Amino acid sequence: MIGMLTGRVESVEADTALIDVGGVGYEVRMSATDLSRLHTGTEARVYTYMNLSQDAVTLHGFLDQASKKTFLQLIKVSGIGPKVAQSLLSTLTAGQLARAIADNDAAALAKAPGLGKKGAQKIILELKGSIDLSQIEGASPSGAKVQAQVDTGMEQVIEGLISLGWRQQDAQQAVAEACEDNDIPTPLATDDVPRVLRLALALMDRGR
């Protein structure tokens, strides 16, 4: 089993990243939150879980161990598979998920695409009391050994698009395309943030 990868980020797609480890490229499925923190050409440490099914072998990745632990707890819930677990981690951080479960906040969990209220209630029923809230909240990404460079400018643009009603995954993809199509270097300079926001908005409006 592959438990961790450390290597160069070759590319970042809508729901996967390609990590080059010693000349071998590993395609890793990750949450939108983690993917937004990865940038082509930087070094990254990714904690992984390999999911084996009848028709596929999928490597799921996480930038901190708290997210991986939460993912592993979620897929133990009956009816909750890796895809929904990743969707939850794209919607809420590991700490927010743990807090929502502890507070019986099914509405917060149900915001994740593909879950629904019944699924949220099932997660709370099966996991309440089994997740160590203090351990997860104490293992924040800022304390984790994440070697990927955080692009605060890109995060600002993505947050701005989300505030306008766009989904995080769509916002992330539009920002990446805007930078690539217009040869805008990343990490984004502060002066480039308004320009990238306008370009990303134009791309997303054309895609409607």
CSV table of C-alpha atoms in Angstrom, one decimal:
chain,number,residue,atom,x,y,z
A,1,MET,CA,0.0,0.0,0.0
A,2,ILE,CA,1.2,3.5,-0.8
A,3,GLY,CA,0.8,5.7,2.3
A,4,MET,CA,2.7,8.9,1.3
A,5,LEU,CA,4.2,10.6,-1.7
A,6,THR,CA,6.9,13.3,-1.8
A,7,GLY,CA,7.7,14.7,-5.1
A,8,ARG,CA,7.2,17.4,-7.8
A,9,VAL,CA,3.7,18.6,-8.8
A,10,GLU,CA,3.5,18.0,-12.6
A,11,SER,CA,-0.1,19.1,-13.1
A,12,VAL,CA,-3.3,20.0,-11.2
A,13,GLU,CA,-6.6,19.1,-12.8
A,14,ALA,CA,-10.2,19.6,-11.7
A,15,ASP,CA,-10.2,16.7,-9.2
A,16,THR,CA,-6.7,15.1,-9.5
A,17,ALA,CA,-3.0,16.1,-9.2
A,18,LEU,CA,-0.1,14.3,-11.0
A,19,ILE,CA,2.9,13.9,-8.6
A,20,ASP,CA,6.3,13.0,-10.1
A,21,VAL,CA,8.2,10.8,-7.6
A,22,GLY,CA,11.6,9.9,-9.0
A,23,GLY,CA,10.3,9.8,-12.5
A,24,VAL,CA,7.1,7.9,-11.8
A,25,GLY,CA,3.9,9.9,-12.1
A,26,TYR,CA,1.2,9.2,-9.6
A,27,GLU,CA,-2.3,10.4,-10.3
A,28,VAL,CA,-3.9,11.3,-7.0
A,29,ARG,CA,-7.5,12.2,-6.5
A,30,MET,CA,-7.8,15.1,-4.0
A,31,SER,CA,-10.4,17.5,-2.5
A,32,ALA,CA,-10.8,20.9,-4.1
A,33,THR,CA,-9.5,22.5,-1.0
A,34,ASP,CA,-6.2,20.6,-1.2
A,35,LEU,CA,-5.9,21.0,-4.9
A,36,SER,CA,-6.2,24.8,-4.6
A,37,ARG,CA,-3.0,24.7,-2.5
A,38,LEU,CA,-0.9,22.7,-5.0
A,39,HIS,CA,0.9,24.5,-7.8
A,40,THR,CA,2.8,23.0,-10.8
A,41,GLY,CA,6.5,22.9,-10.3
A,42,THR,CA,6.5,22.9,-6.5
A,43,GLU,CA,7.4,20.1,-4.2
A,44,ALA,CA,4.6,18.5,-2.1
A,45,ARG,CA,4.1,15.9,0.5
A,46,VAL,CA,0.8,14.0,0.0
A,47,TYR,CA,-0.6,11.5,2.4
A,48,THR,CA,-2.4,8.8,0.5
A,49,TYR,CA,-5.0,6.0,0.7
A,50,MET,CA,-5.3,3.4,-2.1
A,51,ASN,CA,-8.8,2.3,-2.8
A,52,LEU,CA,-9.2,-1.0,-4.6
A,53,SER,CA,-12.4,-1.8,-6.4
A,54,GLN,CA,-13.5,-4.4,-9.0
A,55,ASP,CA,-12.9,-2.1,-11.9
A,56,ALA,CA,-10.3,0.5,-10.7
A,57,VAL,CA,-7.4,1.3,-8.4
A,58,THR,CA,-7.6,4.9,-7.1
A,59,LEU,CA,-5.1,6.8,-5.1
A,60,HIS,CA,-6.7,9.4,-2.8
A,61,GLY,CA,-4.5,12.2,-1.4
A,62,PHE,CA,-4.4,14.6,1.5
A,63,LEU,CA,-2.1,17.5,2.4
A,64,ASP,CA,-2.4,16.8,6.2
A,65,GLN,CA,-2.9,13.7,8.2
A,66,ALA,CA,-6.1,15.0,9.9
A,67,SER,CA,-7.9,15.0,6.6
A,68,LYS,CA,-6.7,11.5,5.8
A,69,LYS,CA,-7.9,10.2,9.2
A,70,THR,CA,-11.3,11.9,8.7
A,71,PHE,CA,-11.6,10.4,5.2
A,72,LEU,CA,-10.9,6.9,6.6
A,73,GLN,CA,-13.5,7.4,9.3
A,74,LEU,CA,-16.1,8.6,6.7
A,75,ILE,CA,-15.7,5.6,4.4
A,76,LYS,CA,-16.4,3.3,7.3
A,77,VAL,CA,-20.0,4.7,7.3
A,78,SER,CA,-22.4,2.4,5.4
A,79,GLY,CA,-23.3,3.9,2.1
A,80,ILE,CA,-20.5,6.5,2.2
A,81,GLY,CA,-17.8,5.8,-0.4
A,82,PRO,CA,-14.5,7.6,-1.3
A,83,LYS,CA,-16.2,10.0,-3.7
A,84,VAL,CA,-18.7,11.3,-1.2
A,85,ALA,CA,-15.9,11.5,1.5
A,86,GLN,CA,-13.8,13.6,-0.8
A,87,SER,CA,-16.8,15.8,-1.6
A,88,LEU,CA,-17.2,16.4,2.1
A,89,LEU,CA,-13.6,17.4,2.5
A,90,SER,CA,-14.0,19.7,-0.5
A,91,THR,CA,-16.9,21.4,1.4
A,92,LEU,CA,-15.6,21.4,5.0
A,93,THR,CA,-12.1,21.1,6.6
A,94,ALA,CA,-11.4,18.1,8.8
A,95,GLY,CA,-11.9,20.3,11.8
A,96,GLN,CA,-15.2,21.7,10.6
A,97,LEU,CA,-16.4,18.2,9.8
A,98,ALA,CA,-15.6,16.9,13.2
A,99,ARG,CA,-17.3,19.9,14.8
A,100,ALA,CA,-20.4,19.5,12.7
A,101,ILE,CA,-20.6,15.8,13.7
A,102,ALA,CA,-20.1,16.7,17.4
A,103,ASP,CA,-22.8,19.4,17.2
A,104,ASN,CA,-25.3,17.2,15.2
A,105,ASP,CA,-25.2,19.7,12.4
A,106,ALA,CA,-26.6,17.7,9.6
A,107,ALA,CA,-27.3,20.8,7.5
A,108,ALA,CA,-23.6,21.6,7.4
A,109,LEU,CA,-22.7,18.1,6.2
A,110,ALA,CA,-25.6,18.1,3.7
A,111,LYS,CA,-24.0,21.0,1.8
A,112,ALA,CA,-21.5,18.5,0.2
A,113,PRO,CA,-22.6,17.5,-3.3
A,114,GLY,CA,-23.8,13.9,-3.5
A,115,LEU,CA,-24.6,13.5,0.1
A,116,GLY,CA,-28.1,14.7,1.1
A,117,LYS,CA,-29.7,15.1,4.5
A,118,LYS,CA,-30.2,11.4,5.1
A,119,GLY,CA,-26.6,10.6,4.4
A,120,ALA,CA,-25.5,13.5,6.7
A,121,GLN,CA,-27.7,12.1,9.5
A,122,LYS,CA,-26.2,8.6,9.0
A,123,ILE,CA,-22.7,10.0,9.3
A,124,ILE,CA,-23.5,11.7,12.6
A,125,LEU,CA,-25.3,8.6,13.9
A,126,GLU,CA,-22.3,6.3,13.2
A,127,LEU,CA,-19.4,8.6,13.9
A,128,LYS,CA,-20.5,10.8,16.8
A,129,GLY,CA,-18.3,10.1,19.7
A,130,SER,CA,-15.7,8.1,17.6
A,131,ILE,CA,-13.9,11.2,16.2
A,132,ASP,CA,-11.3,12.8,18.5
A,133,LEU,CA,-12.2,16.4,18.0
A,134,SER,CA,-9.3,17.9,19.9
A,135,GLN,CA,-6.8,15.8,17.9
A,136,ILE,CA,-8.2,16.8,14.5
A,137,GLU,CA,-8.6,20.5,15.4
A,138,GLY,CA,-5.1,20.5,16.7
A,139,ALA,CA,-3.7,19.1,13.5
A,140,SER,CA,-4.4,22.1,11.4
A,141,PRO,CA,-2.8,22.5,7.9
A,142,SER,CA,-0.7,25.3,9.3
A,143,GLY,CA,0.9,22.8,11.7
A,144,ALA,CA,1.3,20.1,9.2
A,145,LYS,CA,4.5,19.5,7.2
A,146,VAL,CA,3.1,20.6,3.9
A,147,GLN,CA,5.8,21.6,1.4
A,148,ALA,CA,3.5,22.9,-1.3
A,149,GLN,CA,3.8,26.7,-1.6
A,150,VAL,CA,0.5,28.4,-0.6
A,151,ASP,CA,-0.6,30.9,-3.2
A,152,THR,CA,-2.5,33.5,-1.1
A,153,GLY,CA,-3.3,35.5,-4.2
A,154,MET,CA,-4.9,32.6,-6.0
A,155,GLU,CA,-6.8,31.8,-2.8
A,156,GLN,CA,-8.2,35.4,-2.7
A,157,VAL,CA,-9.5,35.0,-6.3
A,158,ILE,CA,-11.1,31.7,-5.6
A,159,GLU,CA,-12.7,33.0,-2.4
A,160,GLY,CA,-14.0,36.0,-4.3
A,161,LEU,CA,-15.6,33.7,-7.0
A,162,ILE,CA,-17.2,31.6,-4.3
A,163,SER,CA,-18.6,34.7,-2.6
A,164,LEU,CA,-20.3,35.4,-6.0
A,165,GLY,CA,-22.0,32.1,-5.9
A,166,TRP,CA,-19.7,29.9,-7.9
A,167,ARG,CA,-18.7,26.4,-6.7
A,168,GLN,CA,-15.2,26.0,-5.3
A,169,GLN,CA,-14.2,23.4,-7.9
A,170,ASP,CA,-15.4,25.5,-10.8
A,171,ALA,CA,-13.7,28.6,-9.4
A,172,GLN,CA,-10.4,26.7,-9.0
A,173,GLN,CA,-10.4,25.4,-12.5
A,174,ALA,CA,-11.3,28.8,-14.0
A,175,VAL,CA,-8.5,30.5,-12.1
A,176,ALA,CA,-6.0,27.9,-13.3
A,177,GLU,CA,-7.1,28.3,-16.9
A,178,ALA,CA,-7.0,32.1,-16.7
A,179,CYS,CA,-3.4,32.0,-15.5
A,180,GLU,CA,-2.3,29.4,-18.0
A,181,ASP,CA,-4.0,31.0,-21.0
A,182,ASN,CA,-2.6,34.5,-20.2
A,183,ASP,CA,0.9,33.4,-19.1
A,184,ILE,CA,0.3,34.9,-15.6
A,185,PRO,CA,3.0,33.5,-13.3
A,186,THR,CA,2.1,31.8,-10.0
A,187,PRO,CA,2.1,32.4,-7.1
A,188,LEU,CA,0.0,35.4,-8.0
A,189,ALA,CA,1.4,38.8,-7.3
A,190,THR,CA,-1.0,41.2,-5.5
A,191,ASP,CA,-1.3,43.4,-8.5
A,192,ASP,CA,-2.4,40.4,-10.6
A,193,VAL,CA,-5.3,39.4,-8.4
A,194,PRO,CA,-8.0,41.8,-9.8
A,195,ARG,CA,-7.0,40.9,-13.4
A,196,VAL,CA,-7.2,37.1,-12.8
A,197,LEU,CA,-10.5,37.6,-11.1
A,198,ARG,CA,-11.9,39.4,-14.2
A,199,LEU,CA,-10.4,36.7,-16.5
A,200,ALA,CA,-11.8,33.8,-14.5
A,201,LEU,CA,-15.2,35.4,-14.3
A,202,ALA,CA,-15.2,35.8,-18.1
A,203,LEU,CA,-14.3,32.2,-18.5
A,204,MET,CA,-17.1,31.0,-16.1
A,205,ASP,CA,-19.7,33.2,-17.7
A,206,ARG,CA,-18.9,31.8,-21.1
A,207,GLY,CA,-19.3,28.3,-19.7
A,208,ARG,CA,-22.8,28.8,-18.5
